[in-house]
Amino acid sequence: GCYGMRHGYLAMVMCLVLAGCFNPVATPESWAEPMLGRPIQYLYELVAGDPESDVAKRGGIKKEGPLDNGNWIHIYPIDAYCDIHFETDPQGIVVAFRTVGENC
C-alpha cells in the first residue's frame, strides 16, 4: 500500500513509482523535490527494477540533451498528461526539475 511521506522518502518513491498510486496531498512537485542533489541513476534503477510499473509501461525515463550549459534533461512520465523534467549536471546529479503537462 501507499504510506505517504511520513514513512520517509524511500517509501514514498516506492509507492509512487512501483505501485503507481498517489497520496491525495502529494503533488508532482512535492514528490520530485527530494530528488534535488541526488543521482538520477537512482530513478533509472527503480524503473528498471519494476518492468510492470506505470513509468516502465510508458517507455521509461527518456534522456535528452545536452543543454547549452552541459546539463541533461531526464523526462519522467508520471501519467499520460504529466511528466517531470529533471535537469542533471554532467555528473548526473539532479539540480532542478519542472512539471510539464495538463495534469500536473
PDB file of N, CA and C in Angstrom:
ATOM      1  N   GLY A   1       0.820  -1.187   0.000  1.00  0.00           N
ATOM      2  CA  GLY A   1       0.000   0.000   0.000  1.00  0.00           C
ATOM      3  C   GLY A   1       0.861   1.246   0.000  1.00  0.00           C
ATOM      4  N   CYS A   2       0.186   2.375  -0.003  1.00  0.00           N
ATOM      5  CA  CYS A   2       0.880   3.651  -0.010  1.00  0.00           C
ATOM      6  C   CYS A   2       0.918   4.204   1.397  1.00  0.00           C
ATOM      7  N   TYR A   3       2.080   4.642   1.798  1.00  0.00           N
ATOM      8  CA  TYR A   3       2.247   5.124   3.159  1.00  0.00           C
ATOM      9  C   TYR A   3       2.438   6.623   3.229  1.00  0.00           C
ATOM     10  N   GLY A   4       2.734   7.257   2.109  1.00  0.00           N
ATOM     11  CA  GLY A   4       2.908   8.691   2.104  1.00  0.00           C
ATOM     12  C   GLY A   4       4.250   9.107   2.678  1.00  0.00           C
ATOM     13  N   MET A   5       4.386  10.400   2.905  1.00  0.00           N
ATOM     14  CA  MET A   5       5.681  10.966   3.263  1.00  0.00           C
ATOM     15  C   MET A   5       6.095  10.650   4.690  1.00  0.00           C
ATOM     16  N   ARG A   6       5.148  10.364   5.581  1.00  0.00           N
ATOM     17  CA  ARG A   6       5.540  10.202   6.982  1.00  0.00           C
ATOM     18  C   ARG A   6       6.443   8.996   7.188  1.00  0.00           C
ATOM     19  N   HIS A   7       6.476   8.064   6.251  1.00  0.00           N
ATOM     20  CA  HIS A   7       7.348   6.900   6.369  1.00  0.00           C
ATOM     21  C   HIS A   7       8.649   7.073   5.595  1.00  0.00           C
ATOM     22  N   GLY A   8       8.890   8.286   5.133  1.00  0.00           N
ATOM     23  CA  GLY A   8      10.183   8.560   4.530  1.00  0.00           C
ATOM     24  C   GLY A   8      10.174   8.552   3.017  1.00  0.00           C
ATOM     25  N   TYR A   9      11.281   9.026   2.520  1.00  0.00           N
ATOM     26  CA  TYR A   9      11.451   9.224   1.090  1.00  0.00           C
ATOM     27  C   TYR A   9      11.338   7.923   0.305  1.00  0.00           C
ATOM     28  N   LEU A  10      12.024   6.875   0.769  1.00  0.00           N
ATOM     29  CA  LEU A  10      12.034   5.631   0.002  1.00  0.00           C
ATOM     30  C   LEU A  10      10.632   5.046  -0.121  1.00  0.00           C
ATOM     31  N   ALA A  11       9.897   5.045   0.964  1.00  0.00           N
ATOM     32  CA  ALA A  11       8.530   4.524   0.914  1.00  0.00           C
ATOM     33  C   ALA A  11       7.679   5.321  -0.057  1.00  0.00           C
ATOM     34  N   MET A  12       7.867   6.632  -0.063  1.00  0.00           N
ATOM     35  CA  MET A  12       7.087   7.469  -0.968  1.00  0.00           C
ATOM     36  C   MET A  12       7.447   7.172  -2.418  1.00  0.00           C
ATOM     37  N   VAL A  13       8.744   7.057  -2.690  1.00  0.00           N
ATOM     38  CA  VAL A  13       9.165   6.771  -4.059  1.00  0.00           C
ATOM     39  C   VAL A  13       8.660   5.390  -4.481  1.00  0.00           C
ATOM     40  N   MET A  14       8.805   4.411  -3.615  1.00  0.00           N
ATOM     41  CA  MET A  14       8.332   3.067  -3.948  1.00  0.00           C
ATOM     42  C   MET A  14       6.836   3.093  -4.226  1.00  0.00           C
ATOM     43  N   CYS A  15       6.102   3.830  -3.417  1.00  0.00           N
ATOM     44  CA  CYS A  15       4.658   3.928  -3.600  1.00  0.00           C
ATOM     45  C   CYS A  15       4.337   4.535  -4.957  1.00  0.00           C
ATOM     46  N   LEU A  16       4.934   5.677  -5.243  1.00  0.00           N
ATOM     47  CA  LEU A  16       4.593   6.385  -6.474  1.00  0.00           C
ATOM     48  C   LEU A  16       5.115   5.675  -7.710  1.00  0.00           C
ATOM     49  N   VAL A  17       6.350   5.188  -7.633  1.00  0.00           N
ATOM     50  CA  VAL A  17       6.978   4.615  -8.817  1.00  0.00           C
ATOM     51  C   VAL A  17       6.484   3.196  -9.061  1.00  0.00           C
ATOM     52  N   LEU A  18       6.488   2.380  -8.037  1.00  0.00           N
ATOM     53  CA  LEU A  18       6.207   0.965  -8.230  1.00  0.00           C
ATOM     54  C   LEU A  18       4.715   0.670  -8.199  1.00  0.00           C
ATOM     55  N   ALA A  19       3.995   1.281  -7.287  1.00  0.00           N
ATOM     56  CA  ALA A  19       2.569   0.986  -7.181  1.00  0.00           C
ATOM     57  C   ALA A  19       1.737   1.893  -8.077  1.00  0.00           C
ATOM     58  N   GLY A  20       2.303   3.015  -8.456  1.00  0.00           N
ATOM     59  CA  GLY A  20       1.573   3.920  -9.347  1.00  0.00           C
ATOM     60  C   GLY A  20       0.428   4.624  -8.656  1.00  0.00           C
ATOM     61  N   CYS A  21       0.503   4.766  -7.342  1.00  0.00           N
ATOM     62  CA  CYS A  21      -0.597   5.394  -6.625  1.00  0.00           C
ATOM     63  C   CYS A  21      -0.133   6.714  -6.032  1.00  0.00           C
ATOM     64  N   PHE A  22      -1.090   7.576  -5.708  1.00  0.00           N
ATOM     65  CA  PHE A  22      -0.763   8.897  -5.203  1.00  0.00           C
ATOM     66  C   PHE A  22      -1.439   9.142  -3.864  1.00  0.00           C
ATOM     67  N   ASN A  23      -0.681   9.703  -2.941  1.00  0.00           N
ATOM     68  CA  ASN A  23      -1.242  10.243  -1.719  1.00  0.00           C
ATOM     69  C   ASN A  23      -2.065  11.450  -2.147  1.00  0.00           C
ATOM     70  N   PRO A  24      -3.293  11.607  -1.643  1.00  0.00           N
ATOM     71  CA  PRO A  24      -4.127  12.724  -2.109  1.00  0.00           C
ATOM     72  C   PRO A  24      -3.482  14.095  -1.930  1.00  0.00           C
ATOM     73  N   VAL A  25      -2.592  14.257  -0.953  1.00  0.00           N
ATOM     74  CA  VAL A  25      -1.981  15.556  -0.734  1.00  0.00           C
ATOM     75  C   VAL A  25      -0.645  15.695  -1.458  1.00  0.00           C
ATOM     76  N   ALA A  26      -0.150  14.614  -2.017  1.00  0.00           N
ATOM     77  CA  ALA A  26       1.135  14.678  -2.715  1.00  0.00           C
ATOM     78  C   ALA A  26       0.940  15.282  -4.102  1.00  0.00           C
ATOM     79  N   THR A  27       1.855  16.144  -4.486  1.00  0.00           N
ATOM     80  CA  THR A  27       1.843  16.717  -5.825  1.00  0.00           C
ATOM     81  C   THR A  27       3.104  16.254  -6.534  1.00  0.00           C
ATOM     82  N   PRO A  28       3.144  16.352  -7.854  1.00  0.00           N
ATOM     83  CA  PRO A  28       4.400  16.006  -8.541  1.00  0.00           C
ATOM     84  C   PRO A  28       5.585  16.799  -7.993  1.00  0.00           C
ATOM     85  N   GLU A  29       5.341  18.070  -7.656  1.00  0.00           N
ATOM     86  CA  GLU A  29       6.427  18.884  -7.112  1.00  0.00           C
ATOM     87  C   GLU A  29       6.907  18.354  -5.759  1.00  0.00           C
ATOM     88  N   SER A  30       5.976  17.982  -4.894  1.00  0.00           N
ATOM     89  CA  SER A  30       6.379  17.504  -3.568  1.00  0.00           C
ATOM     90  C   SER A  30       7.078  16.155  -3.671  1.00  0.00           C
ATOM     91  N   TRP A  31       6.758  15.391  -4.703  1.00  0.00           N
ATOM     92  CA  TRP A  31       7.431  14.112  -4.910  1.00  0.00           C
ATOM     93  C   TRP A  31       8.822  14.313  -5.503  1.00  0.00           C
ATOM     94  N   ALA A  32       8.946  15.258  -6.431  1.00  0.00           N
ATOM     95  CA  ALA A  32      10.215  15.450  -7.141  1.00  0.00           C
ATOM     96  C   ALA A  32      11.243  16.197  -6.312  1.00  0.00           C
ATOM     97  N   GLU A  33      10.800  17.076  -5.428  1.00  0.00           N
ATOM     98  CA  GLU A  33      11.743  17.931  -4.697  1.00  0.00           C
ATOM     99  C   GLU A  33      12.812  17.147  -3.941  1.00  0.00           C
ATOM    100  N   PRO A  34      12.488  16.017  -3.289  1.00  0.00           N
ATOM    101  CA  PRO A  34      13.551  15.272  -2.583  1.00  0.00           C
ATOM    102  C   PRO A  34      14.646  14.724  -3.497  1.00  0.00           C
ATOM    103  N   MET A  35      14.416  14.714  -4.804  1.00  0.00           N
ATOM    104  CA  MET A  35      15.450  14.235  -5.741  1.00  0.00           C
ATOM    105  C   MET A  35      16.557  15.263  -5.958  1.00  0.00           C
ATOM    106  N   LEU A  36      16.327  16.518  -5.597  1.00  0.00           N
ATOM    107  CA  LEU A  36      17.349  17.553  -5.776  1.00  0.00           C
ATOM    108  C   LEU A  36      18.608  17.157  -5.011  1.00  0.00           C
ATOM    109  N   GLY A  37      19.742  17.184  -5.705  1.00  0.00           N
ATOM    110  CA  GLY A  37      21.012  16.829  -5.088  1.00  0.00           C
ATOM    111  C   GLY A  37      21.314  15.335  -5.089  1.00  0.00           C
ATOM    112  N   ARG A  38      20.396  14.531  -5.607  1.00  0.00           N
ATOM    113  CA  ARG A  38      20.587  13.076  -5.650  1.00  0.00           C
ATOM    114  C   ARG A  38      20.926  12.627  -7.068  1.00  0.00           C
ATOM    115  N   PRO A  39      21.564  11.472  -7.209  1.00  0.00           N
ATOM    116  CA  PRO A  39      21.867  10.961  -8.553  1.00  0.00           C
ATOM    117  C   PRO A  39      20.596  10.511  -9.275  1.00  0.00           C
ATOM    118  N   ILE A  40      20.455  10.907 -10.543  1.00  0.00           N
ATOM    119  CA  ILE A  40      19.301  10.491 -11.342  1.00  0.00           C
ATOM    120  C   ILE A  40      19.300   8.977 -11.548  1.00  0.00           C
ATOM    121  N   GLN A  41      20.474   8.363 -11.453  1.00  0.00           N
ATOM    122  CA  GLN A  41      20.585   6.916 -11.646  1.00  0.00           C
ATOM    123  C   GLN A  41      19.666   6.159 -10.697  1.00  0.00           C
ATOM    124  N   TYR A  42      19.400   6.730  -9.540  1.00  0.00           N
ATOM    125  CA  TYR A  42      18.501   6.100  -8.569  1.00  0.00           C
ATOM    126  C   TYR A  42      17.124   5.847  -9.188  1.00  0.00           C
ATOM    127  N   LEU A  43      16.588   6.839  -9.893  1.00  0.00           N
ATOM    128  CA  LEU A  43      15.277   6.664 -10.524  1.00  0.00           C
ATOM    129  C   LEU A  43      15.337   5.642 -11.645  1.00  0.00           C
ATOM    130  N   TYR A  44      16.414   5.663 -12.431  1.00  0.00           N
ATOM    131  CA  TYR A  44      16.560   4.677 -13.504  1.00  0.00           C
ATOM    132  C   TYR A  44      16.564   3.263 -12.932  1.00  0.00           C
ATOM    133  N   GLU A  45      17.255   3.069 -11.812  1.00  0.00           N
ATOM    134  CA  GLU A  45      17.320   1.735 -11.203  1.00  0.00           C
ATOM    135  C   GLU A  45      15.966   1.296 -10.672  1.00  0.00           C
ATOM    136  N   LEU A  46      15.200   2.233 -10.085  1.00  0.00           N
ATOM    137  CA  LEU A  46      13.859   1.879  -9.617  1.00  0.00           C
ATOM    138  C   LEU A  46      12.978   1.411 -10.774  1.00  0.00           C
ATOM    139  N   VAL A  47      13.014   2.159 -11.870  1.00  0.00           N
ATOM    140  CA  VAL A  47      12.185   1.808 -13.031  1.00  0.00           C
ATOM    141  C   VAL A  47      12.646   0.476 -13.626  1.00  0.00           C
ATOM    142  N   ALA A  48      13.966   0.291 -13.743  1.00  0.00           N
ATOM    143  CA  ALA A  48      14.495  -0.959 -14.307  1.00  0.00           C
ATOM    144  C   ALA A  48      14.136  -2.150 -13.424  1.00  0.00           C
ATOM    145  N   GLY A  49      14.022  -1.914 -12.125  1.00  0.00           N
ATOM    146  CA  GLY A  49      13.716  -3.000 -11.196  1.00  0.00           C
ATOM    147  C   GLY A  49      12.265  -3.418 -11.202  1.00  0.00           C
ATOM    148  N   ASP A  50      11.401  -2.658 -11.843  1.00  0.00           N
ATOM    149  CA  ASP A  50       9.979  -2.997 -11.896  1.00  0.00           C
ATOM    150  C   ASP A  50       9.431  -2.756 -13.290  1.00  0.00           C
ATOM    151  N   PRO A  51       9.619  -3.736 -14.190  1.00  0.00           N
ATOM    152  CA  PRO A  51       9.162  -3.549 -15.572  1.00  0.00           C
ATOM    153  C   PRO A  51       7.645  -3.434 -15.705  1.00  0.00           C
ATOM    154  N   GLU A  52       6.904  -3.729 -14.634  1.00  0.00           N
ATOM    155  CA  GLU A  52       5.445  -3.609 -14.684  1.00  0.00           C
ATOM    156  C   GLU A  52       4.946  -2.254 -14.188  1.00  0.00           C
ATOM    157  N   SER A  53       5.854  -1.374 -13.779  1.00  0.00           N
ATOM    158  CA  SER A  53       5.422  -0.069 -13.271  1.00  0.00           C
ATOM    159  C   SER A  53       4.823   0.773 -14.392  1.00  0.00           C
ATOM    160  N   ASP A  54       4.015   1.745 -14.003  1.00  0.00           N
ATOM    161  CA  ASP A  54       3.403   2.640 -14.991  1.00  0.00           C
ATOM    162  C   ASP A  54       4.465   3.371 -15.801  1.00  0.00           C
ATOM    163  N   VAL A  55       5.540   3.793 -15.143  1.00  0.00           N
ATOM    164  CA  VAL A  55       6.601   4.515 -15.842  1.00  0.00           C
ATOM    165  C   VAL A  55       7.257   3.612 -16.883  1.00  0.00           C
ATOM    166  N   ALA A  56       7.560   2.376 -16.494  1.00  0.00           N
ATOM    167  CA  ALA A  56       8.173   1.438 -17.438  1.00  0.00           C
ATOM    168  C   ALA A  56       7.242   1.169 -18.619  1.00  0.00           C
ATOM    169  N   LYS A  57       5.956   1.032 -18.339  1.00  0.00           N
ATOM    170  CA  LYS A  57       4.986   0.777 -19.412  1.00  0.00           C
ATOM    171  C   LYS A  57       4.859   1.957 -20.361  1.00  0.00           C
ATOM    172  N   ARG A  58       5.189   3.151 -19.898  1.00  0.00           N
ATOM    173  CA  ARG A  58       5.157   4.340 -20.757  1.00  0.00           C
ATOM    174  C   ARG A  58       6.485   4.546 -21.471  1.00  0.00           C
ATOM    175  N   GLY A  59       7.372   3.573 -21.408  1.00  0.00           N
ATOM    176  CA  GLY A  59       8.636   3.664 -22.121  1.00  0.00           C
ATOM    177  C   GLY A  59       9.812   4.062 -21.254  1.00  0.00           C
ATOM    178  N   GLY A  60       9.575   4.217 -19.958  1.00  0.00           N
ATOM    179  CA  GLY A  60      10.664   4.545 -19.046  1.00  0.00           C
ATOM    180  C   GLY A  60      11.069   6.002 -19.122  1.00  0.00           C
ATOM    181  N   ILE A  61      12.171   6.287 -18.462  1.00  0.00           N
ATOM    182  CA  ILE A  61      12.703   7.637 -18.421  1.00  0.00           C
ATOM    183  C   ILE A  61      13.462   7.902 -19.718  1.00  0.00           C
ATOM    184  N   LYS A  62      13.251   9.073 -20.288  1.00  0.00           N
ATOM    185  CA  LYS A  62      13.934   9.435 -21.531  1.00  0.00           C
ATOM    186  C   LYS A  62      14.950  10.533 -21.242  1.00  0.00           C
ATOM    187  N   LYS A  63      16.153  10.362 -21.757  1.00  0.00           N
ATOM    188  CA  LYS A  63      17.227  11.339 -21.555  1.00  0.00           C
ATOM    189  C   LYS A  63      17.345  12.210 -22.789  1.00  0.00           C
ATOM    190  N   GLU A  64      17.382  13.529 -22.579  1.00  0.00           N
ATOM    191  CA  GLU A  64      17.527  14.479 -23.679  1.00  0.00           C
ATOM    192  C   GLU A  64      18.609  15.488 -23.331  1.00  0.00           C
ATOM    193  N   GLY A  65      19.294  15.976 -24.319  1.00  0.00           N
ATOM    194  CA  GLY A  65      20.332  16.980 -24.087  1.00  0.00           C
ATOM    195  C   GLY A  65      21.509  16.693 -24.996  1.00  0.00           C
ATOM    196  N   PRO A  66      22.649  17.249 -24.753  1.00  0.00           N
ATOM    197  CA  PRO A  66      22.911  18.157 -23.639  1.00  0.00           C
ATOM    198  C   PRO A  66      22.369  19.554 -23.894  1.00  0.00           C
ATOM    199  N   LEU A  67      22.096  20.263 -22.810  1.00  0.00           N
ATOM    200  CA  LEU A  67      21.688  21.654 -22.885  1.00  0.00           C
ATOM    201  C   LEU A  67      22.919  22.517 -23.145  1.00  0.00           C
ATOM    202  N   ASP A  68      22.684  23.786 -23.395  1.00  0.00           N
ATOM    203  CA  ASP A  68      23.796  24.706 -23.652  1.00  0.00           C
ATOM    204  C   ASP A  68      24.787  24.758 -22.490  1.00  0.00           C
ATOM    205  N   ASN A  69      24.289  24.544 -21.274  1.00  0.00           N
ATOM    206  CA  ASN A  69      25.158  24.612 -20.094  1.00  0.00           C
ATOM    207  C   ASN A  69      25.818  23.268 -19.773  1.00  0.00           C
ATOM    208  N   GLY A  70      25.612  22.245 -20.626  1.00  0.00           N
ATOM    209  CA  GLY A  70      26.221  20.943 -20.401  1.00  0.00           C
ATOM    210  C   GLY A  70      25.364  20.000 -19.571  1.00  0.00           C
ATOM    211  N   ASN A  71      24.260  20.497 -19.049  1.00  0.00           N
ATOM    212  CA  ASN A  71      23.357  19.650 -18.275  1.00  0.00           C
ATOM    213  C   ASN A  71      22.462  18.837 -19.206  1.00  0.00           C
ATOM    214  N   TRP A  72      21.761  17.866 -18.640  1.00  0.00           N
ATOM    215  CA  TRP A  72      20.860  16.997 -19.387  1.00  0.00           C
ATOM    216  C   TRP A  72      19.475  17.051 -18.781  1.00  0.00           C
ATOM    217  N   ILE A  73      18.474  16.741 -19.593  1.00  0.00           N
ATOM    218  CA  ILE A  73      17.095  16.628 -19.118  1.00  0.00           C
ATOM    219  C   ILE A  73      16.710  15.148 -19.153  1.00  0.00           C
ATOM    220  N   HIS A  74      16.068  14.695 -18.084  1.00  0.00           N
ATOM    221  CA  HIS A  74      15.546  13.326 -17.988  1.00  0.00           C
ATOM    222  C   HIS A  74      14.041  13.451 -17.793  1.00  0.00           C
ATOM    223  N   ILE A  75      13.273  12.937 -18.759  1.00  0.00           N
ATOM    224  CA  ILE A  75      11.820  13.075 -18.733  1.00  0.00           C
ATOM    225  C   ILE A  75      11.229  11.834 -18.069  1.00  0.00           C
ATOM    226  N   TYR A  76      10.560  12.059 -16.940  1.00  0.00           N
ATOM    227  CA  TYR A  76       9.975  11.000 -16.127  1.00  0.00           C
ATOM    228  C   TYR A  76       8.461  11.080 -16.279  1.00  0.00           C
ATOM    229  N   PRO A  77       7.835  10.131 -17.006  1.00  0.00           N
ATOM    230  CA  PRO A  77       6.399  10.209 -17.257  1.00  0.00           C
ATOM    231  C   PRO A  77       5.565   9.712 -16.072  1.00  0.00           C
ATOM    232  N   ILE A  78       4.883  10.629 -15.398  1.00  0.00           N
ATOM    233  CA  ILE A  78       4.023  10.234 -14.282  1.00  0.00           C
ATOM    234  C   ILE A  78       2.742   9.603 -14.803  1.00  0.00           C
ATOM    235  N   ASP A  79       2.088  10.295 -15.714  1.00  0.00           N
ATOM    236  CA  ASP A  79       0.901   9.721 -16.355  1.00  0.00           C
ATOM    237  C   ASP A  79       0.802  10.287 -17.769  1.00  0.00           C
ATOM    238  N   ALA A  80      -0.286  10.000 -18.432  1.00  0.00           N
ATOM    239  CA  ALA A  80      -0.400  10.394 -19.840  1.00  0.00           C
ATOM    240  C   ALA A  80      -0.370  11.909 -20.031  1.00  0.00           C
ATOM    241  N   TYR A  81      -0.681  12.658 -18.970  1.00  0.00           N
ATOM    242  CA  TYR A  81      -0.780  14.110 -19.114  1.00  0.00           C
ATOM    243  C   TYR A  81       0.134  14.861 -18.154  1.00  0.00           C
ATOM    244  N   CYS A  82       1.154  14.207 -17.614  1.00  0.00           N
ATOM    245  CA  CYS A  82       2.074  14.897 -16.708  1.00  0.00           C
ATOM    246  C   CYS A  82       3.424  14.206 -16.702  1.00  0.00           C
ATOM    247  N   ASP A  83       4.464  14.959 -16.988  1.00  0.00           N
ATOM    248  CA  ASP A  83       5.840  14.478 -16.906  1.00  0.00           C
ATOM    249  C   ASP A  83       6.597  15.372 -15.932  1.00  0.00           C
ATOM    250  N   ILE A  84       7.620  14.801 -15.310  1.00  0.00           N
ATOM    251  CA  ILE A  84       8.574  15.618 -14.570  1.00  0.00           C
ATOM    252  C   ILE A  84       9.852  15.659 -15.388  1.00  0.00           C
ATOM    253  N   HIS A  85      10.339  16.854 -15.655  1.00  0.00           N
ATOM    254  CA  HIS A  85      11.607  17.036 -16.359  1.00  0.00           C
ATOM    255  C   HIS A  85      12.669  17.323 -15.310  1.00  0.00           C
ATOM    256  N   PHE A  86      13.542  16.333 -15.063  1.00  0.00           N
ATOM    257  CA  PHE A  86      14.654  16.510 -14.127  1.00  0.00           C
ATOM    258  C   PHE A  86      15.861  17.006 -14.918  1.00  0.00           C
ATOM    259  N   GLU A  87      16.505  18.053 -14.432  1.00  0.00           N
ATOM    260  CA  GLU A  87      17.743  18.540 -15.037  1.00  0.00           C
ATOM    261  C   GLU A  87      18.906  18.061 -14.180  1.00  0.00           C
ATOM    262  N   THR A  88      19.893  17.440 -14.831  1.00  0.00           N
ATOM    263  CA  THR A  88      21.058  16.953 -14.101  1.00  0.00           C
ATOM    264  C   THR A  88      22.318  17.626 -14.615  1.00  0.00           C
ATOM    265  N   ASP A  89      23.291  17.744 -13.717  1.00  0.00           N
ATOM    266  CA  ASP A  89      24.600  18.263 -14.118  1.00  0.00           C
ATOM    267  C   ASP A  89      25.367  17.156 -14.850  1.00  0.00           C
ATOM    268  N   PRO A  90      26.546  17.449 -15.387  1.00  0.00           N
ATOM    269  CA  PRO A  90      27.279  16.420 -16.147  1.00  0.00           C
ATOM    270  C   PRO A  90      27.608  15.163 -15.337  1.00  0.00           C
ATOM    271  N   GLN A  91      27.586  15.245 -14.011  1.00  0.00           N
ATOM    272  CA  GLN A  91      27.842  14.070 -13.173  1.00  0.00           C
ATOM    273  C   GLN A  91      26.575  13.278 -12.875  1.00  0.00           C
ATOM    274  N   GLY A  92      25.425  13.747 -13.384  1.00  0.00           N
ATOM    275  CA  GLY A  92      24.179  13.007 -13.188  1.00  0.00           C
ATOM    276  C   GLY A  92      23.445  13.337 -11.901  1.00  0.00           C
ATOM    277  N   ILE A  93      23.783  14.457 -11.266  1.00  0.00           N
ATOM    278  CA  ILE A  93      23.116  14.881 -10.041  1.00  0.00           C
ATOM    279  C   ILE A  93      21.967  15.824 -10.411  1.00  0.00           C
ATOM    280  N   VAL A  94      20.801  15.593  -9.829  1.00  0.00           N
ATOM    281  CA  VAL A  94      19.633  16.427 -10.114  1.00  0.00           C
ATOM    282  C   VAL A  94      19.850  17.826  -9.533  1.00  0.00           C
ATOM    283  N   VAL A  95      19.776  18.835 -10.400  1.00  0.00           N
ATOM    284  CA  VAL A  95      19.972  20.222  -9.974  1.00  0.00           C
ATOM    285  C   VAL A  95      18.693  21.042 -10.083  1.00  0.00           C
ATOM    286  N   ALA A  96      17.697  20.551 -10.832  1.00  0.00           N
ATOM    287  CA  ALA A  96      16.443  21.276 -10.998  1.00  0.00           C
ATOM    288  C   ALA A  96      15.398  20.317 -11.561  1.00  0.00           C
ATOM    289  N   PHE A  97      14.135  20.730 -11.452  1.00  0.00           N
ATOM    290  CA  PHE A  97      13.067  19.962 -12.086  1.00  0.00           C
ATOM    291  C   PHE A  97      11.925  20.907 -12.392  1.00  0.00           C
ATOM    292  N   ARG A  98      11.068  20.469 -13.302  1.00  0.00           N
ATOM    293  CA  ARG A  98       9.821  21.185 -13.549  1.00  0.00           C
ATOM    294  C   ARG A  98       8.799  20.172 -14.047  1.00  0.00           C
ATOM    295  N   THR A  99       7.531  20.470 -13.793  1.00  0.00           N
ATOM    296  CA  THR A  99       6.466  19.603 -14.283  1.00  0.00           C
ATOM    297  C   THR A  99       5.967  20.149 -15.609  1.00  0.00           C
ATOM    298  N   VAL A 100       5.611  19.229 -16.494  1.00  0.00           N
ATOM    299  CA  VAL A 100       5.148  19.598 -17.825  1.00  0.00           C
ATOM    300  C   VAL A 100       3.913  18.776 -18.136  1.00  0.00           C
ATOM    301  N   GLY A 101       2.820  19.434 -18.472  1.00  0.00           N
ATOM    302  CA  GLY A 101       1.608  18.712 -18.862  1.00  0.00           C
ATOM    303  C   GLY A 101       0.368  19.306 -18.243  1.00  0.00           C
ATOM    304  N   GLU A 102      -0.787  18.845 -18.745  1.00  0.00           N
ATOM    305  CA  GLU A 102      -2.071  19.376 -18.327  1.00  0.00           C
ATOM    306  C   GLU A 102      -2.501  18.855 -16.961  1.00  0.00           C
ATOM    307  N   ASN A 103      -1.994  17.709 -16.543  1.00  0.00           N
ATOM    308  CA  ASN A 103      -2.499  17.036 -15.346  1.00  0.00           C
ATOM    309  C   ASN A 103      -1.542  17.144 -14.170  1.00  0.00           C
ATOM    310  N   CYS A 104      -0.646  18.127 -14.193  1.00  0.00           N
ATOM    311  CA  CYS A 104       0.340  18.255 -13.108  1.00  0.00           C
ATOM    312  C   CYS A 104      -0.155  19.163 -11.993  1.00  0.00           C
TER     313      CYS A 104
END
